[in-house]
């Protein structure tokens, strides 16, 4: 079965302003995010990419565009099932103020029970993303062979939930996974089991250096902003 290359979108204006974007329209890459996207074709240059699938949201579309420009033979496919979690009433709000919401503790410690007000549950988010990957695996294998490689550009919580599925982890453990902006996560699917062969690879270790403020023990909903 194919190898899936998961690309989280580059750093966005919402990441740097500390806002939970969700499906809010008009959220673009910031200057650093655009540079991350511009570097993506070089990072993937050695791979024979057969298909490109992307979330419909602007920040993912902007992230994948340089790769499409470098490989004009590829036509992108948009799949809403790998779009960001539907955060409902939380969308567009500051993460700092959401930390005071009682639901945030559920999101952190027991995400399989979390349902966003006016939005979807985290279980439903994972279910739709996993279903999309299963269908695309079958389609890519049918059209390009069992050794094919394809790319999906998606969002932090979506990618983390797919990693949890690949590792056989309960969704309640997915907050232990971290994927920075424009990081690459690779999962090789086989008949018996998936293999996680890359996780959150940016090629840059700056985010591992000590920071002026100690990192929060909580996982940023939607994914963090990466290295400063």
C-alpha positions as CSV (number, residue, x, y, z in Angstrom):
1,X,0.0,0.0,0.0
2,X,1.1,3.6,-0.5
3,X,3.3,5.9,1.6
4,X,1.5,9.0,2.8
5,X,3.4,12.2,3.3
6,X,1.4,14.5,5.6
7,X,2.4,18.2,5.5
8,X,1.0,20.5,8.1
9,X,0.3,24.0,6.6
10,X,3.0,26.7,7.1
11,X,2.8,29.1,10.0
12,X,-0.3,31.2,9.6
13,X,-1.5,34.6,10.8
14,X,-3.7,32.9,13.3
15,X,-0.8,30.9,14.7
16,X,1.2,34.0,15.4
17,X,-1.7,35.9,16.9
18,X,-2.7,33.0,19.2
19,X,-6.2,32.6,17.6
20,X,-7.9,29.3,17.1
21,X,-8.7,29.7,13.4
22,X,-10.8,26.6,12.6
23,X,-12.7,27.1,9.4
24,X,-12.6,30.9,9.7
25,X,-12.1,32.2,6.1
26,X,-9.2,34.4,5.1
27,X,-6.5,32.9,7.4
28,X,-3.4,33.1,5.3
29,X,0.3,32.2,5.8
30,X,2.4,34.8,7.5
31,X,5.8,35.8,6.1
32,X,7.6,32.9,7.8
33,X,4.8,30.5,6.7
34,X,5.3,31.6,3.0
35,X,9.0,30.9,3.3
36,X,8.3,27.5,4.8
37,X,6.0,26.7,1.8
38,X,8.6,28.0,-0.7
39,X,11.1,25.5,0.8
40,X,8.8,22.5,0.6
41,X,9.5,21.6,-3.1
42,X,13.2,21.2,-2.3
43,X,12.5,19.1,0.8
44,X,10.4,16.7,-1.3
45,X,12.5,16.8,-4.4
46,X,13.7,13.2,-4.1
47,X,10.2,11.8,-3.9
48,X,8.1,10.5,-6.9
49,X,4.9,12.1,-5.8
50,X,1.9,10.6,-7.5
51,X,-1.0,12.7,-6.1
52,X,-1.5,15.8,-4.0
53,X,-4.6,16.1,-1.7
54,X,-5.2,19.2,0.3
55,X,-7.6,20.7,2.8
56,X,-9.8,23.4,1.3
57,X,-8.7,26.0,3.7
58,X,-6.5,28.9,2.4
59,X,-3.5,28.2,4.6
60,X,-3.2,24.7,3.2
61,X,-3.8,25.8,-0.4
62,X,-1.0,28.4,0.0
63,X,1.3,25.9,1.5
64,X,1.0,23.4,-1.3
65,X,1.1,25.9,-4.2
66,X,4.9,26.1,-4.5
67,X,5.0,22.3,-4.8
68,X,2.4,22.4,-7.5
69,X,4.3,25.1,-9.3
70,X,7.4,23.0,-9.2
71,X,5.6,19.9,-10.4
72,X,3.1,21.1,-13.1
73,X,2.2,17.5,-13.9
74,X,0.4,17.2,-10.5
75,X,-3.3,18.3,-10.2
76,X,-4.4,18.9,-6.7
77,X,-7.5,17.3,-5.1
78,X,-9.4,19.1,-2.4
79,X,-10.9,16.9,0.3
80,X,-13.0,18.5,3.1
81,X,-12.5,15.5,5.3
82,X,-8.9,16.5,6.0
83,X,-10.0,20.1,6.7
84,X,-9.5,21.5,10.2
85,X,-11.6,20.4,13.1
86,X,-14.9,22.2,13.3
87,X,-14.4,24.2,16.5
88,X,-17.8,25.8,16.3
89,X,-18.2,28.7,18.8
90,X,-14.5,28.5,19.7
91,X,-13.4,29.5,16.2
92,X,-11.8,32.9,16.0
93,X,-11.3,33.1,19.7
94,X,-8.0,33.7,21.5
95,X,-6.4,30.5,22.8
96,X,-5.4,32.3,26.0
97,X,-9.1,32.9,26.9
98,X,-10.1,29.4,25.9
99,X,-7.7,28.0,28.5
100,X,-10.2,29.1,31.1
101,X,-13.1,27.1,29.6
102,X,-13.9,23.9,31.5
103,X,-14.0,22.1,28.1
104,X,-10.3,22.7,27.6
105,X,-9.4,20.3,30.3
106,X,-11.5,17.7,28.6
107,X,-9.8,18.5,25.3
108,X,-6.4,18.0,27.0
109,X,-7.0,15.0,29.1
110,X,-10.0,13.2,27.5
111,X,-10.3,14.4,23.9
112,X,-12.4,11.4,22.8
113,X,-15.2,12.9,25.0
114,X,-14.7,16.5,23.7
115,X,-17.5,18.1,21.6
116,X,-16.9,21.7,20.6
117,X,-20.0,23.9,21.2
118,X,-21.7,24.5,17.9
119,X,-19.0,22.3,16.2
120,X,-18.0,18.6,16.0
121,X,-16.5,16.1,18.4
122,X,-12.8,15.2,18.2
123,X,-13.8,11.6,17.6
124,X,-15.8,12.7,14.5
125,X,-12.8,14.7,13.4
126,X,-10.6,11.6,13.6
127,X,-13.1,9.3,12.0
128,X,-13.5,11.5,8.9
129,X,-9.8,12.0,8.5
130,X,-9.1,8.2,8.8
131,X,-11.8,7.4,6.3
132,X,-10.3,9.9,3.9
133,X,-6.9,8.3,4.2
134,X,-8.2,4.8,3.7
135,X,-10.1,5.8,0.6
136,X,-7.1,7.7,-0.8
137,X,-4.8,4.8,-0.1
138,X,-7.0,2.5,-2.2
139,X,-7.3,5.0,-5.0
140,X,-3.6,5.8,-5.1
141,X,-2.7,2.1,-5.1
142,X,-5.2,1.4,-7.8
143,X,-4.0,4.2,-10.1
144,X,-0.2,4.3,-9.3
145,X,0.7,1.0,-7.7
146,X,1.5,-0.3,-4.2
147,X,4.8,1.6,-3.8
148,X,3.3,5.0,-4.7
149,X,3.9,8.1,-2.6
150,X,1.3,10.8,-2.2
151,X,1.0,14.1,-0.3
152,X,-1.7,15.4,2.0
153,X,-1.6,19.0,3.2
154,X,-3.7,19.3,6.4
155,X,-3.8,20.7,10.0
156,X,-2.2,20.0,13.3
157,X,-5.1,18.1,15.1
158,X,-6.0,16.2,11.9
159,X,-2.4,15.0,11.5
160,X,-2.0,14.1,15.2
161,X,-5.2,12.1,15.0
162,X,-3.9,10.2,11.9
163,X,-0.7,9.5,13.7
164,X,-2.6,8.1,16.7
165,X,-4.6,5.9,14.4
166,X,-1.4,4.6,12.7
167,X,0.2,3.8,16.0
168,X,-2.9,2.1,17.4
169,X,-3.1,4.8,20.1
170,X,-6.4,5.8,21.7
171,X,-7.5,9.3,20.8
172,X,-7.1,10.3,24.4
173,X,-3.3,10.0,23.9
174,X,-3.1,12.1,20.7
175,X,-2.2,15.3,22.6
176,X,1.2,13.7,23.3
177,X,2.0,14.1,19.6
178,X,3.5,17.4,18.3
179,X,3.6,18.6,14.6
180,X,5.0,22.0,13.9
181,X,4.0,24.3,11.0
182,X,5.1,22.9,7.6
183,X,6.5,19.7,9.3
184,X,6.5,16.4,7.4
185,X,5.0,13.3,8.8
186,X,5.2,10.0,6.8
187,X,3.2,6.9,7.3
188,X,3.9,3.8,5.2
189,X,0.8,1.6,5.0
190,X,1.0,-2.1,4.5
191,X,-1.5,-5.0,4.5
192,X,-0.8,-5.8,8.1
193,X,-0.1,-2.5,9.8
194,X,1.0,1.1,9.2
195,X,4.6,2.2,10.0
196,X,5.2,5.7,11.2
197,X,8.5,6.6,9.5
198,X,8.7,10.3,10.0
199,X,7.0,12.5,12.7
200,X,6.9,16.3,12.6
201,X,10.1,16.6,10.6
202,X,11.0,20.2,9.8
203,X,14.8,19.8,9.3
204,X,15.2,22.6,11.8
205,X,16.0,21.9,15.5
206,X,15.6,25.5,16.7
207,X,12.3,24.7,18.4
208,X,14.2,22.3,20.7
209,X,16.3,25.0,22.2
210,X,15.3,26.4,25.6
211,X,12.9,29.2,25.5
212,X,12.6,32.3,27.6
213,X,9.3,31.1,29.0
214,X,8.9,27.4,29.9
215,X,6.6,25.5,27.5
216,X,3.0,24.9,28.7
217,X,2.2,21.3,29.8
218,X,-1.0,21.6,27.6
219,X,-1.1,20.8,23.9
220,X,-2.1,23.8,21.8
221,X,-5.5,23.1,20.2
222,X,-5.0,23.3,16.5
223,X,-1.3,23.0,16.8
224,X,1.5,25.3,18.0
225,X,3.3,28.1,16.0
226,X,6.6,26.3,16.0
227,X,10.0,27.9,16.7
228,X,10.0,31.6,17.5
